Tab-separated table of C-alpha atoms and ligand atoms in Angstrom:
chain	number	residue	atom	x	y	z
A	1	UNK	CA	112.668	115.574	82.282
A	2	UNK	CA	114.147	114.900	85.785
A	3	UNK	CA	117.266	112.729	85.854
A	4	UNK	CA	116.134	110.368	88.602
A	5	UNK	CA	113.068	108.398	87.549
A	6	UNK	CA	111.129	106.250	89.990
A	7	UNK	CA	108.296	103.742	89.681
A	8	UNK	CA	104.865	103.586	91.296
A	9	UNK	CA	103.520	100.026	91.119
A	10	UNK	CA	99.784	100.047	91.823
A	11	UNK	CA	98.157	96.803	92.968
A	12	UNK	CA	94.592	97.328	91.737
A	13	UNK	CA	95.722	99.769	89.035
A	14	UNK	CA	92.419	99.667	87.130
A	15	UNK	CA	90.296	100.632	90.139
A	16	UNK	CA	88.992	104.089	91.016
A	17	UNK	CA	91.983	105.098	93.148
A	18	UNK	CA	94.563	103.544	90.801
A	19	UNK	CA	93.079	105.133	87.677
A	20	UNK	CA	92.685	108.568	89.266
A	21	UNK	CA	96.263	108.477	90.546
A	22	UNK	CA	97.530	107.731	87.036
A	23	UNK	CA	95.369	110.505	85.566
A	24	UNK	CA	96.562	112.940	88.250
A	25	UNK	CA	100.228	112.148	87.644
A	26	UNK	CA	99.818	112.574	83.900
A	27	UNK	CA	97.948	115.862	84.391
A	28	UNK	CA	100.627	117.157	86.789
A	29	UNK	CA	103.382	116.122	84.380
A	30	UNK	CA	101.686	118.031	81.548
A	31	UNK	CA	100.988	121.076	83.732
A	32	UNK	CA	97.233	120.586	83.263
A	33	UNK	CA	96.369	120.665	86.939
A	34	UNK	CA	97.825	122.216	90.078
A	35	UNK	CA	98.926	120.517	93.304
A	36	UNK	CA	95.769	121.175	95.337
A	37	UNK	CA	95.154	118.105	97.515
A	38	UNK	CA	98.820	117.080	97.693
A	39	UNK	CA	100.080	117.324	101.269
A	40	UNK	CA	103.681	117.243	100.017
A	41	UNK	CA	103.034	120.476	98.091
A	42	UNK	CA	102.610	122.377	101.395
A	43	UNK	CA	105.407	124.878	102.168
A	44	UNK	CA	106.821	122.800	105.046
A	45	UNK	CA	107.874	120.087	102.547
A	46	UNK	CA	109.945	122.402	100.378
A	47	UNK	CA	113.688	121.840	100.284
A	48	UNK	CA	113.374	118.065	100.754
A	49	UNK	CA	114.708	115.738	98.108
A	50	UNK	CA	111.221	114.560	97.029
A	51	UNK	CA	110.683	113.114	93.561
A	52	UNK	CA	108.796	115.401	91.219
A	53	UNK	CA	105.479	113.892	90.103
A	54	UNK	CA	106.860	114.111	86.544
A	55	UNK	CA	109.611	111.642	87.539
A	56	UNK	CA	107.099	108.924	88.422
A	57	UNK	CA	106.436	106.070	85.984
A	58	UNK	CA	103.286	104.026	86.599
A	59	UNK	CA	102.816	100.258	86.371
A	60	UNK	CA	100.781	97.722	88.257
A	61	UNK	CA	98.757	94.580	88.690
A	62	UNK	CA	95.032	94.037	88.360
A	63	UNK	CA	92.847	90.972	88.252
A	64	UNK	CA	90.284	92.544	85.933
A	65	UNK	CA	90.582	92.789	82.200
A	66	UNK	CA	90.870	96.310	80.775
A	67	UNK	CA	93.146	99.131	79.774
A	68	UNK	CA	94.261	101.964	82.026
A	69	UNK	CA	93.177	104.650	79.522
A	70	UNK	CA	89.701	103.101	79.204
A	71	UNK	CA	89.334	102.723	82.982
A	72	UNK	CA	90.124	106.421	83.407
A	73	UNK	CA	87.712	107.414	80.615
A	74	UNK	CA	84.905	105.290	82.112
A	75	UNK	CA	85.532	106.624	85.607
A	76	UNK	CA	85.582	110.209	84.307
A	77	UNK	CA	82.193	109.671	82.638
A	78	UNK	CA	80.738	108.071	85.766
A	79	UNK	CA	82.006	110.757	88.149
A	80	UNK	CA	81.254	113.616	85.771
A	81	UNK	CA	83.667	115.949	87.530
A	82	UNK	CA	87.011	115.615	85.723
A	83	UNK	CA	87.772	118.076	82.931
A	84	UNK	CA	87.222	116.096	79.691
A	85	UNK	CA	89.989	117.987	77.878
A	86	UNK	CA	92.465	116.980	80.596
A	87	UNK	CA	91.418	113.342	80.351
A	88	UNK	CA	91.836	113.434	76.571
A	89	UNK	CA	95.205	115.223	76.759
A	90	UNK	CA	96.515	112.572	79.175
A	91	UNK	CA	95.360	109.610	77.110
A	92	UNK	CA	98.782	109.024	75.482
A	93	UNK	CA	100.511	108.789	78.896
A	94	UNK	CA	97.823	106.442	80.189
A	95	UNK	CA	98.161	104.227	77.126
A	96	UNK	CA	101.919	104.127	77.595
A	97	UNK	CA	101.636	103.252	81.304
A	98	UNK	CA	98.877	100.748	80.509
A	99	UNK	CA	101.543	98.699	78.720
A	100	UNK	CA	103.158	98.195	82.146
A	101	UNK	CA	100.103	96.469	83.654
A	102	UNK	CA	100.249	92.746	84.434
A	103	UNK	CA	97.612	90.229	85.578
A	104	UNK	CA	97.481	90.036	89.372
A	105	UNK	CA	97.186	87.062	91.692
A	106	UNK	CA	93.999	85.831	93.380
A	107	UNK	CA	94.697	82.932	95.696
A	108	UNK	CA	93.100	83.896	98.899
A	109	UNK	CA	91.181	87.180	98.682
A	110	UNK	CA	87.680	85.881	99.396
A	111	UNK	CA	84.626	85.270	97.178
A	112	UNK	CA	83.738	88.917	96.448
A	113	UNK	CA	87.171	89.578	94.903
A	114	UNK	CA	87.343	86.193	93.144
A	115	UNK	CA	84.051	87.139	91.431
A	116	UNK	CA	85.671	90.302	89.982
A	117	UNK	CA	88.655	88.539	88.497
A	118	UNK	CA	88.269	88.207	84.743
A	119	UNK	CA	91.843	89.153	83.868
A	120	UNK	CA	93.809	87.616	81.037
A	121	UNK	CA	94.575	83.959	81.570
A	122	UNK	CA	97.876	83.040	83.013
A	123	UNK	CA	98.511	79.860	84.953
A	124	UNK	CA	97.226	80.346	88.509
A	125	UNK	CA	100.165	79.981	90.892
A	126	UNK	CA	100.097	76.716	92.797
A	127	UNK	CA	101.360	78.189	96.068
A	128	UNK	CA	102.052	81.565	97.690
A	129	UNK	CA	105.754	80.996	96.933
A	130	UNK	CA	104.975	80.544	93.215
A	131	UNK	CA	102.767	83.669	93.270
A	132	UNK	CA	105.533	85.687	94.935
A	133	UNK	CA	107.987	84.593	92.227
A	134	UNK	CA	105.594	85.655	89.442
A	135	UNK	CA	104.774	89.010	91.042
A	136	UNK	CA	108.430	89.746	91.739
A	137	UNK	CA	109.296	88.993	88.157
A	138	UNK	CA	106.691	91.506	86.925
A	139	UNK	CA	107.818	94.298	89.246
A	140	UNK	CA	111.529	93.694	88.764
A	141	UNK	CA	111.259	93.733	84.983
A	142	UNK	CA	109.222	96.995	85.162
A	143	UNK	CA	112.114	98.565	87.055
A	144	UNK	CA	114.740	97.246	84.674
A	145	UNK	CA	112.809	98.133	81.495
A	146	UNK	CA	112.351	101.739	82.559
A	147	UNK	CA	115.730	102.068	84.316
A	148	UNK	CA	114.085	103.237	87.522
A	149	UNK	CA	116.170	104.227	90.519
A	150	UNK	CA	113.516	102.885	92.917
A	151	UNK	CA	110.012	101.401	92.814
A	152	UNK	CA	107.346	101.747	95.508
A	153	UNK	CA	104.549	99.163	95.631
A	154	UNK	CA	101.169	100.591	96.649
A	155	UNK	CA	98.170	98.449	97.537
A	156	UNK	CA	94.996	100.074	96.178
A	157	UNK	CA	93.211	96.776	95.501
A	158	UNK	CA	89.784	95.781	96.797
A	159	UNK	CA	89.404	95.312	100.553
A	160	UNK	CA	89.834	91.678	101.606
A	161	UNK	CA	88.079	89.923	104.475
A	162	UNK	CA	89.954	90.040	107.803
A	163	UNK	CA	92.709	87.398	107.837
A	164	UNK	CA	92.800	84.426	110.211
A	165	UNK	CA	95.567	84.643	112.772
A	166	UNK	CA	98.040	81.830	112.177
A	167	UNK	CA	101.016	80.885	114.371
A	168	UNK	CA	103.222	81.002	111.229
A	169	UNK	CA	102.602	84.770	110.976
A	170	UNK	CA	104.607	85.345	114.151
A	171	UNK	CA	108.052	85.210	112.537
A	172	UNK	CA	109.781	84.956	109.185
A	173	UNK	CA	111.411	81.707	110.239
A	174	UNK	CA	107.982	80.130	110.774
A	175	UNK	CA	106.344	81.697	107.725
A	176	UNK	CA	108.896	80.870	105.049
A	177	UNK	CA	108.508	77.039	104.967
A	178	UNK	CA	104.690	77.363	104.805
A	179	UNK	CA	104.828	79.539	101.666
A	180	UNK	CA	105.627	76.551	99.468
A	181	UNK	CA	103.017	74.178	100.850
A	182	UNK	CA	100.080	76.030	102.421
A	183	UNK	CA	97.908	77.825	99.851
A	184	UNK	CA	95.882	79.604	102.538
A	185	UNK	CA	98.765	80.825	104.692
A	186	UNK	CA	98.618	84.466	103.501
A	187	UNK	CA	95.909	86.793	102.208
A	188	UNK	CA	96.650	88.054	98.699
A	189	UNK	CA	97.574	91.506	100.039
A	190	UNK	CA	100.222	89.879	102.231
A	191	UNK	CA	101.547	87.861	99.281
A	192	UNK	CA	102.060	91.138	97.386
A	193	UNK	CA	103.623	92.714	100.483
A	194	UNK	CA	106.024	89.797	100.807
A	195	UNK	CA	106.925	90.055	97.103
A	196	UNK	CA	107.685	93.782	97.375
A	197	UNK	CA	109.606	93.769	100.647
A	198	UNK	CA	111.631	90.707	99.720
A	199	UNK	CA	112.717	92.518	96.532
A	200	UNK	CA	113.793	95.494	98.638
A	201	UNK	CA	110.942	97.725	97.381
A	202	UNK	CA	108.888	99.805	99.855
A	203	UNK	CA	105.302	98.608	100.345
A	204	UNK	CA	102.408	100.937	101.235
A	205	UNK	CA	99.002	99.558	102.190
A	206	UNK	CA	96.232	102.066	101.423
A	207	UNK	CA	93.547	99.463	102.236
A	208	UNK	CA	92.375	97.783	105.457
A	209	UNK	CA	93.539	94.391	104.098
A	210	UNK	CA	96.276	92.673	106.134
A	211	UNK	CA	99.166	93.571	103.755
A	212	UNK	CA	102.464	93.897	105.620
A	213	UNK	CA	100.873	94.164	109.070
A	214	UNK	CA	101.862	90.620	110.147
A	215	UNK	CA	104.878	90.407	112.505
A	216	UNK	CA	106.680	88.132	110.022
A	217	UNK	CA	106.386	90.759	107.278
A	218	UNK	CA	107.466	93.641	109.503
A	219	UNK	CA	110.478	91.462	110.319
A	220	UNK	CA	111.069	90.967	106.574
A	221	UNK	CA	110.988	94.760	106.026
A	222	UNK	CA	113.505	95.303	108.815
A	223	UNK	CA	115.675	92.424	107.670
A	224	UNK	CA	115.795	93.715	104.076
A	225	UNK	CA	116.161	97.343	105.249
A	226	UNK	CA	112.973	98.508	103.478
A	227	UNK	CA	110.282	100.917	104.678
A	228	UNK	CA	106.616	99.971	104.910
A	229	UNK	CA	103.524	101.835	106.046
A	230	UNK	CA	99.745	101.445	106.284
A	231	UNK	CA	96.939	100.962	106.613
A	232	UNK	CA	93.639	102.108	105.167
A	233	UNK	CA	93.885	105.640	103.777
A	234	UNK	CA	92.184	108.348	105.862
A	235	UNK	CA	90.431	110.438	103.248
A	236	UNK	CA	86.855	111.318	104.235
A	237	UNK	CA	84.514	110.660	107.145
A	238	UNK	CA	87.259	109.204	109.367
A	239	UNK	CA	89.497	112.183	108.639
A	240	UNK	CA	86.717	114.503	109.850
A	241	UNK	CA	86.115	112.307	112.928
A	242	UNK	CA	89.781	112.415	113.938
A	243	UNK	CA	89.840	116.190	113.569
A	244	UNK	CA	86.579	116.801	115.471
A	245	UNK	CA	87.014	114.301	118.328
A	246	UNK	CA	90.093	116.157	119.708
A	247	UNK	CA	87.947	119.294	119.930
A	248	UNK	CA	85.459	117.553	122.227
A	249	UNK	CA	88.326	116.057	124.247
A	250	UNK	CA	90.160	119.382	124.672
A	251	UNK	CA	87.024	121.310	125.664
A	252	UNK	CA	86.212	118.559	128.199
A	253	UNK	CA	82.868	117.935	126.531
A	254	UNK	CA	81.839	114.327	127.133
A	255	UNK	CA	80.968	112.452	123.964
A	256	UNK	CA	78.105	110.060	124.771
A	257	UNK	CA	77.719	108.387	121.395
A	258	UNK	CA	78.987	108.759	117.830
A	259	UNK	CA	77.073	107.205	114.963
A	260	UNK	CA	78.278	107.343	111.366
A	261	UNK	CA	76.331	106.040	108.379
A	262	UNK	CA	78.224	105.789	105.094
A	263	UNK	CA	76.722	105.118	101.675
A	264	UNK	CA	78.666	104.633	98.453
A	265	UNK	CA	78.109	103.042	95.065
A	266	UNK	CA	81.448	102.355	93.364
A	267	UNK	CA	83.188	99.002	92.893
A	268	UNK	CA	84.789	99.371	96.324
A	269	UNK	CA	81.257	99.705	97.747
A	270	UNK	CA	80.146	96.593	95.858
A	271	UNK	CA	82.984	94.527	97.322
A	272	UNK	CA	82.308	95.996	100.773
A	273	UNK	CA	78.679	94.863	100.528
A	274	UNK	CA	80.003	91.351	101.276
A	275	UNK	CA	79.780	91.221	105.109
A	276	UNK	CA	83.214	89.574	105.418
A	277	UNK	CA	84.952	92.353	103.451
A	278	UNK	CA	82.863	95.039	105.162
A	279	UNK	CA	83.948	93.871	108.618
A	280	UNK	CA	87.589	94.894	107.959
A	281	UNK	CA	86.519	98.398	106.924
A	282	UNK	CA	84.007	98.953	109.732
A	283	UNK	CA	86.552	97.865	112.327
A	284	UNK	CA	89.079	100.311	110.881
A	285	UNK	CA	86.613	103.241	110.897
A	286	UNK	CA	84.925	102.528	114.235
A	287	UNK	CA	87.928	102.310	116.569
A	288	UNK	CA	89.138	105.910	116.377
A	289	UNK	CA	86.810	107.885	118.682
A	290	UNK	CA	87.259	105.831	121.868
A	291	UNK	CA	91.041	106.072	121.542
A	292	UNK	CA	90.958	109.864	121.087
A	293	UNK	CA	88.550	110.743	123.911
A	294	UNK	CA	90.075	108.151	126.248
A	295	UNK	CA	86.903	106.535	127.627
A	296	UNK	CA	84.445	103.938	126.351
A	297	UNK	CA	81.358	105.231	124.569
A	298	UNK	CA	78.703	103.874	122.262
A	299	UNK	CA	79.804	104.059	118.628
A	300	UNK	CA	78.293	102.688	115.479
A	301	UNK	CA	79.597	102.751	111.915
A	302	UNK	CA	77.656	101.427	108.958
A	303	UNK	CA	78.605	101.179	105.295
A	304	UNK	CA	75.941	100.455	102.699
A	305	UNK	CA	76.208	99.995	98.958
A	306	UNK	CA	73.918	102.428	97.108
A	307	UNK	CA	74.713	101.955	93.445
A	308	UNK	CA	73.379	105.272	92.139
A	309	UNK	CA	75.872	107.283	94.246
A	310	UNK	CA	78.856	105.736	92.459
A	311	UNK	CA	82.130	107.336	93.673
A	312	UNK	CA	80.350	110.102	95.621
A	313	UNK	CA	80.679	108.625	99.092
A	314	UNK	CA	78.228	110.277	101.467
A	315	UNK	CA	78.466	110.066	105.237
A	316	UNK	CA	76.091	111.361	107.885
A	317	UNK	CA	77.414	111.509	111.432
A	318	UNK	CA	75.490	112.171	114.639
A	319	UNK	CA	77.496	113.114	117.741
A	320	UNK	CA	75.687	113.230	121.062
A	321	UNK	CA	77.605	114.993	123.807
A	322	UNK	CA	77.230	116.421	127.289
A	323	UNK	CA	78.393	119.793	128.591
A	324	UNK	CA	78.376	121.762	131.879
A	325	UNK	CA	75.504	121.079	134.334
A	326	UNK	CA	74.717	117.839	132.500
A	327	UNK	CA	73.251	119.624	129.474
A	328	UNK	CA	73.023	117.254	126.487
A	329	UNK	CA	73.596	118.573	122.974
A	330	UNK	CA	74.268	117.150	119.543
A	331	UNK	CA	76.217	117.880	116.435
A	332	UNK	CA	75.599	116.430	112.984
A	333	UNK	CA	77.573	116.678	109.776
A	334	UNK	CA	77.243	115.429	106.248
A	335	UNK	CA	80.288	114.715	104.123
A	336	UNK	CA	80.033	114.173	100.404
A	337	UNK	CA	83.386	113.403	98.833
A	338	UNK	CA	84.531	112.047	95.501
A	339	UNK	CA	86.423	109.092	96.937
A	340	UNK	CA	88.963	108.648	94.151
A	341	UNK	CA	89.808	112.363	93.937
A	342	UNK	CA	90.387	112.453	97.702
A	343	UNK	CA	92.615	109.387	97.666
A	344	UNK	CA	94.747	109.974	94.536
A	345	UNK	CA	96.873	112.907	95.778
A	346	UNK	CA	97.600	111.003	98.987
A	347	UNK	CA	98.903	108.097	96.910
A	348	UNK	CA	101.333	110.518	95.256
A	349	UNK	CA	102.309	111.905	98.694
A	350	UNK	CA	102.871	108.438	100.126
A	351	UNK	CA	104.939	107.391	97.128
A	352	UNK	CA	107.147	110.496	97.402
A	353	UNK	CA	107.596	110.214	101.178
A	354	UNK	CA	108.258	106.486	101.161
A	355	UNK	CA	110.826	106.734	98.381
A	356	UNK	CA	112.509	109.575	100.272
A	357	UNK	CA	112.559	107.441	103.444
A	358	UNK	CA	114.221	104.598	101.559
A	359	UNK	CA	116.914	106.942	100.228
A	360	UNK	CA	117.465	108.118	103.810
A	361	UNK	CA	118.088	104.503	104.860
A	362	UNK	CA	114.892	104.136	106.919
A	363	UNK	CA	113.531	100.619	107.378
A	364	UNK	CA	110.473	99.018	108.966
A	365	UNK	CA	107.287	100.938	109.820
A	366	UNK	CA	107.253	104.657	108.919
A	367	UNK	CA	105.418	105.972	111.980
A	368	UNK	CA	105.642	109.600	110.845
A	369	UNK	CA	103.104	108.862	108.082
A	370	UNK	CA	100.348	107.873	110.543
A	371	UNK	CA	98.207	110.921	109.625
A	372	UNK	CA	97.515	109.350	106.230
A	373	UNK	CA	95.855	106.243	107.716
A	374	UNK	CA	92.766	105.117	109.630
A	375	UNK	CA	94.640	102.232	111.290
A	376	UNK	CA	98.251	103.424	111.382
A	377	UNK	CA	100.748	100.632	111.903
A	378	UNK	CA	102.919	101.131	114.960
A	379	UNK	CA	101.121	104.292	116.189
A	380	UNK	CA	98.333	104.164	118.781
A	381	UNK	CA	97.250	107.815	118.369
A	382	UNK	CA	94.286	108.512	116.078
A	383	UNK	CA	94.171	112.283	116.812
A	384	UNK	CA	94.950	113.906	113.454
A	385	UNK	CA	96.856	116.790	115.074
A	386	UNK	CA	99.106	114.486	117.114
A	387	UNK	CA	99.749	112.448	113.998
A	388	UNK	CA	100.528	115.549	111.931
A	389	UNK	CA	102.993	116.644	114.610
A	390	UNK	CA	104.860	113.338	114.061
A	391	UNK	CA	105.154	114.266	110.390
A	392	UNK	CA	106.274	117.840	111.103
A	393	UNK	CA	108.907	116.727	113.583
A	394	UNK	CA	110.188	114.220	110.992
A	395	UNK	CA	110.405	117.035	108.440
A	396	UNK	CA	112.406	119.157	110.882
A	397	UNK	CA	114.879	116.352	111.513
A	398	UNK	CA	115.086	115.438	107.815
A	399	UNK	CA	115.863	119.050	106.968
A	400	UNK	CA	118.495	119.308	109.733
A	401	UNK	CA	120.252	116.206	108.474
A	402	UNK	CA	120.526	117.384	104.826
B	1	NAD	N1	88.884	106.042	97.840
B	1	NAD	C1	89.153	106.265	99.087
B	1	NAD	O1	88.956	107.354	99.553
B	1	NAD	C2	89.747	105.166	99.929
B	1	NAD	C3	90.086	105.456	101.247
B	1	NAD	C4	90.663	104.459	102.033
B	1	NAD	C5	90.866	103.209	101.507
B	1	NAD	N2	90.496	102.937	100.237
B	1	NAD	C6	90.683	101.567	99.765
B	1	NAD	O2	91.440	101.592	98.567
B	1	NAD	C7	91.097	100.442	97.809
B	1	NAD	C8	90.800	100.874	96.381
B	1	NAD	O3	89.616	101.645	96.329
B	1	NAD	P1	88.905	101.841	94.913
B	1	NAD	O4	87.775	102.750	95.127
B	1	NAD	O5	89.930	102.140	93.892
B	1	NAD	O6	88.349	100.368	94.671
B	1	NAD	P2	88.021	99.693	93.274
B	1	NAD	O7	87.123	98.552	93.600
B	1	NAD	O8	87.576	100.693	92.282
B	1	NAD	O9	89.435	99.150	92.769
B	1	NAD	C9	90.063	98.036	93.296
B	1	NAD	C10	90.831	97.346	92.172
B	1	NAD	O10	91.583	96.275	92.743
B	1	NAD	C11	91.541	95.188	91.842
B	1	NAD	N3	91.926	93.971	92.599
B	1	NAD	C12	91.207	93.296	93.516
B	1	NAD	N4	91.919	92.275	94.001
B	1	NAD	C13	93.130	92.310	93.389
B	1	NAD	C14	94.292	91.507	93.476
B	1	NAD	N5	94.372	90.464	94.294
B	1	NAD	N6	95.353	91.851	92.700
B	1	NAD	C15	95.288	92.918	91.854
B	1	NAD	N7	94.194	93.704	91.732
B	1	NAD	C16	93.136	93.408	92.488
B	1	NAD	C17	90.106	95.212	91.308
B	1	NAD	O11	89.991	94.487	90.125
B	1	NAD	C18	89.908	96.716	91.125
B	1	NAD	O12	90.308	97.139	89.837
B	1	NAD	C19	89.912	99.772	98.504
B	1	NAD	O13	90.386	98.716	99.303
B	1	NAD	C20	89.396	100.887	99.380
B	1	NAD	O14	88.697	100.409	100.522
B	1	NAD	C21	89.960	103.885	99.428
């Protein structure tokens, strides 16, 4: 057992991504799976002081009733792709970590999320300030109970509707007084982000929800000396788009239009079938091509809920482009990914890299992690290769300074 133990606090722990991350960590710890899918297992990450997956203790919040072990078992049955013996062998770890789960907060996450919440009763906080106090208490006592050197808070909860811009979001000085009196001042994801950063715990936003993206919360991260990063994990269709678009750009082939249709059937898809929640996701997925090719073009991204597909997100993309002598051509691809299995190893990567950054004294936005996100905070580039170069140059400097 490693000496330094760290915590991974999952907001939305019972969801597909949260459950698969917990299963993956337990399977890694027991040597029942290998590190395929983990970016931090690539050779260029060796020699860094990253936490071993076996050093990570899981806890979290959710607004739905249920146990972590049962959520994993149900997901495994639905997906039909996890090895049943691995799921069974990990059950004891999942039951143990399930004891660390606490009811989450739903003040301001929109109707689609409020409809999900059937978690155990606990008095609903009267204000964002009261919610922050409750959430901080849960996370702090998790750290103390397990004697954890650090805890990283990871948002893998349902996607919220886009947040209204409020003048109070501009600075910490303006935000703080409103927390006690204005119930609608922050989206739930930003309440969690505030709770984490104010405690001095790194906050990672794997969703398109606002989270720590507000100027006041970036200021809080810098003020407390804590790293933060987001947002919206780049795991499937958008990953392919940001790898392919640079090819068209570098061959000077003019992209005329790029249309992507996505269909999925899991709980995430159900929440995204509410147009207000869907808008945040579509915006995040649709912006990338124009930025990479450097000129305006017609793009369209759709996301539809097709229940029978469950976690097997399927995307069909049509790229219309023009070559020499005005010749028009097209390219199409189909992507069929198991969403939770694509996301889970990246959650482990982000936890390891964010905890490392905190030990190295880094604070504010971690720009070198842009390649993990569809809408990277603080980085304009969407080109996957440019983003990966940011990570590699960080690794070089981290290695030189050890
Ligand atoms: N799977 C991927 O490849 C991928 C990629 C990028 C982003 N994401 C995002 O990650 C998030 C999780 O995806 P998923 O498939 O696990 O979704 P999911 O619907 O299966 O799980 C979300 C969980 O969050 C919980 N939740 C909702 N609001 C909460 C709150 N206020 N506090 C605590 N818990 C709350 C729900 O009860 C649910 O258990 C989604 O926002 C999704 O868009 C996923």
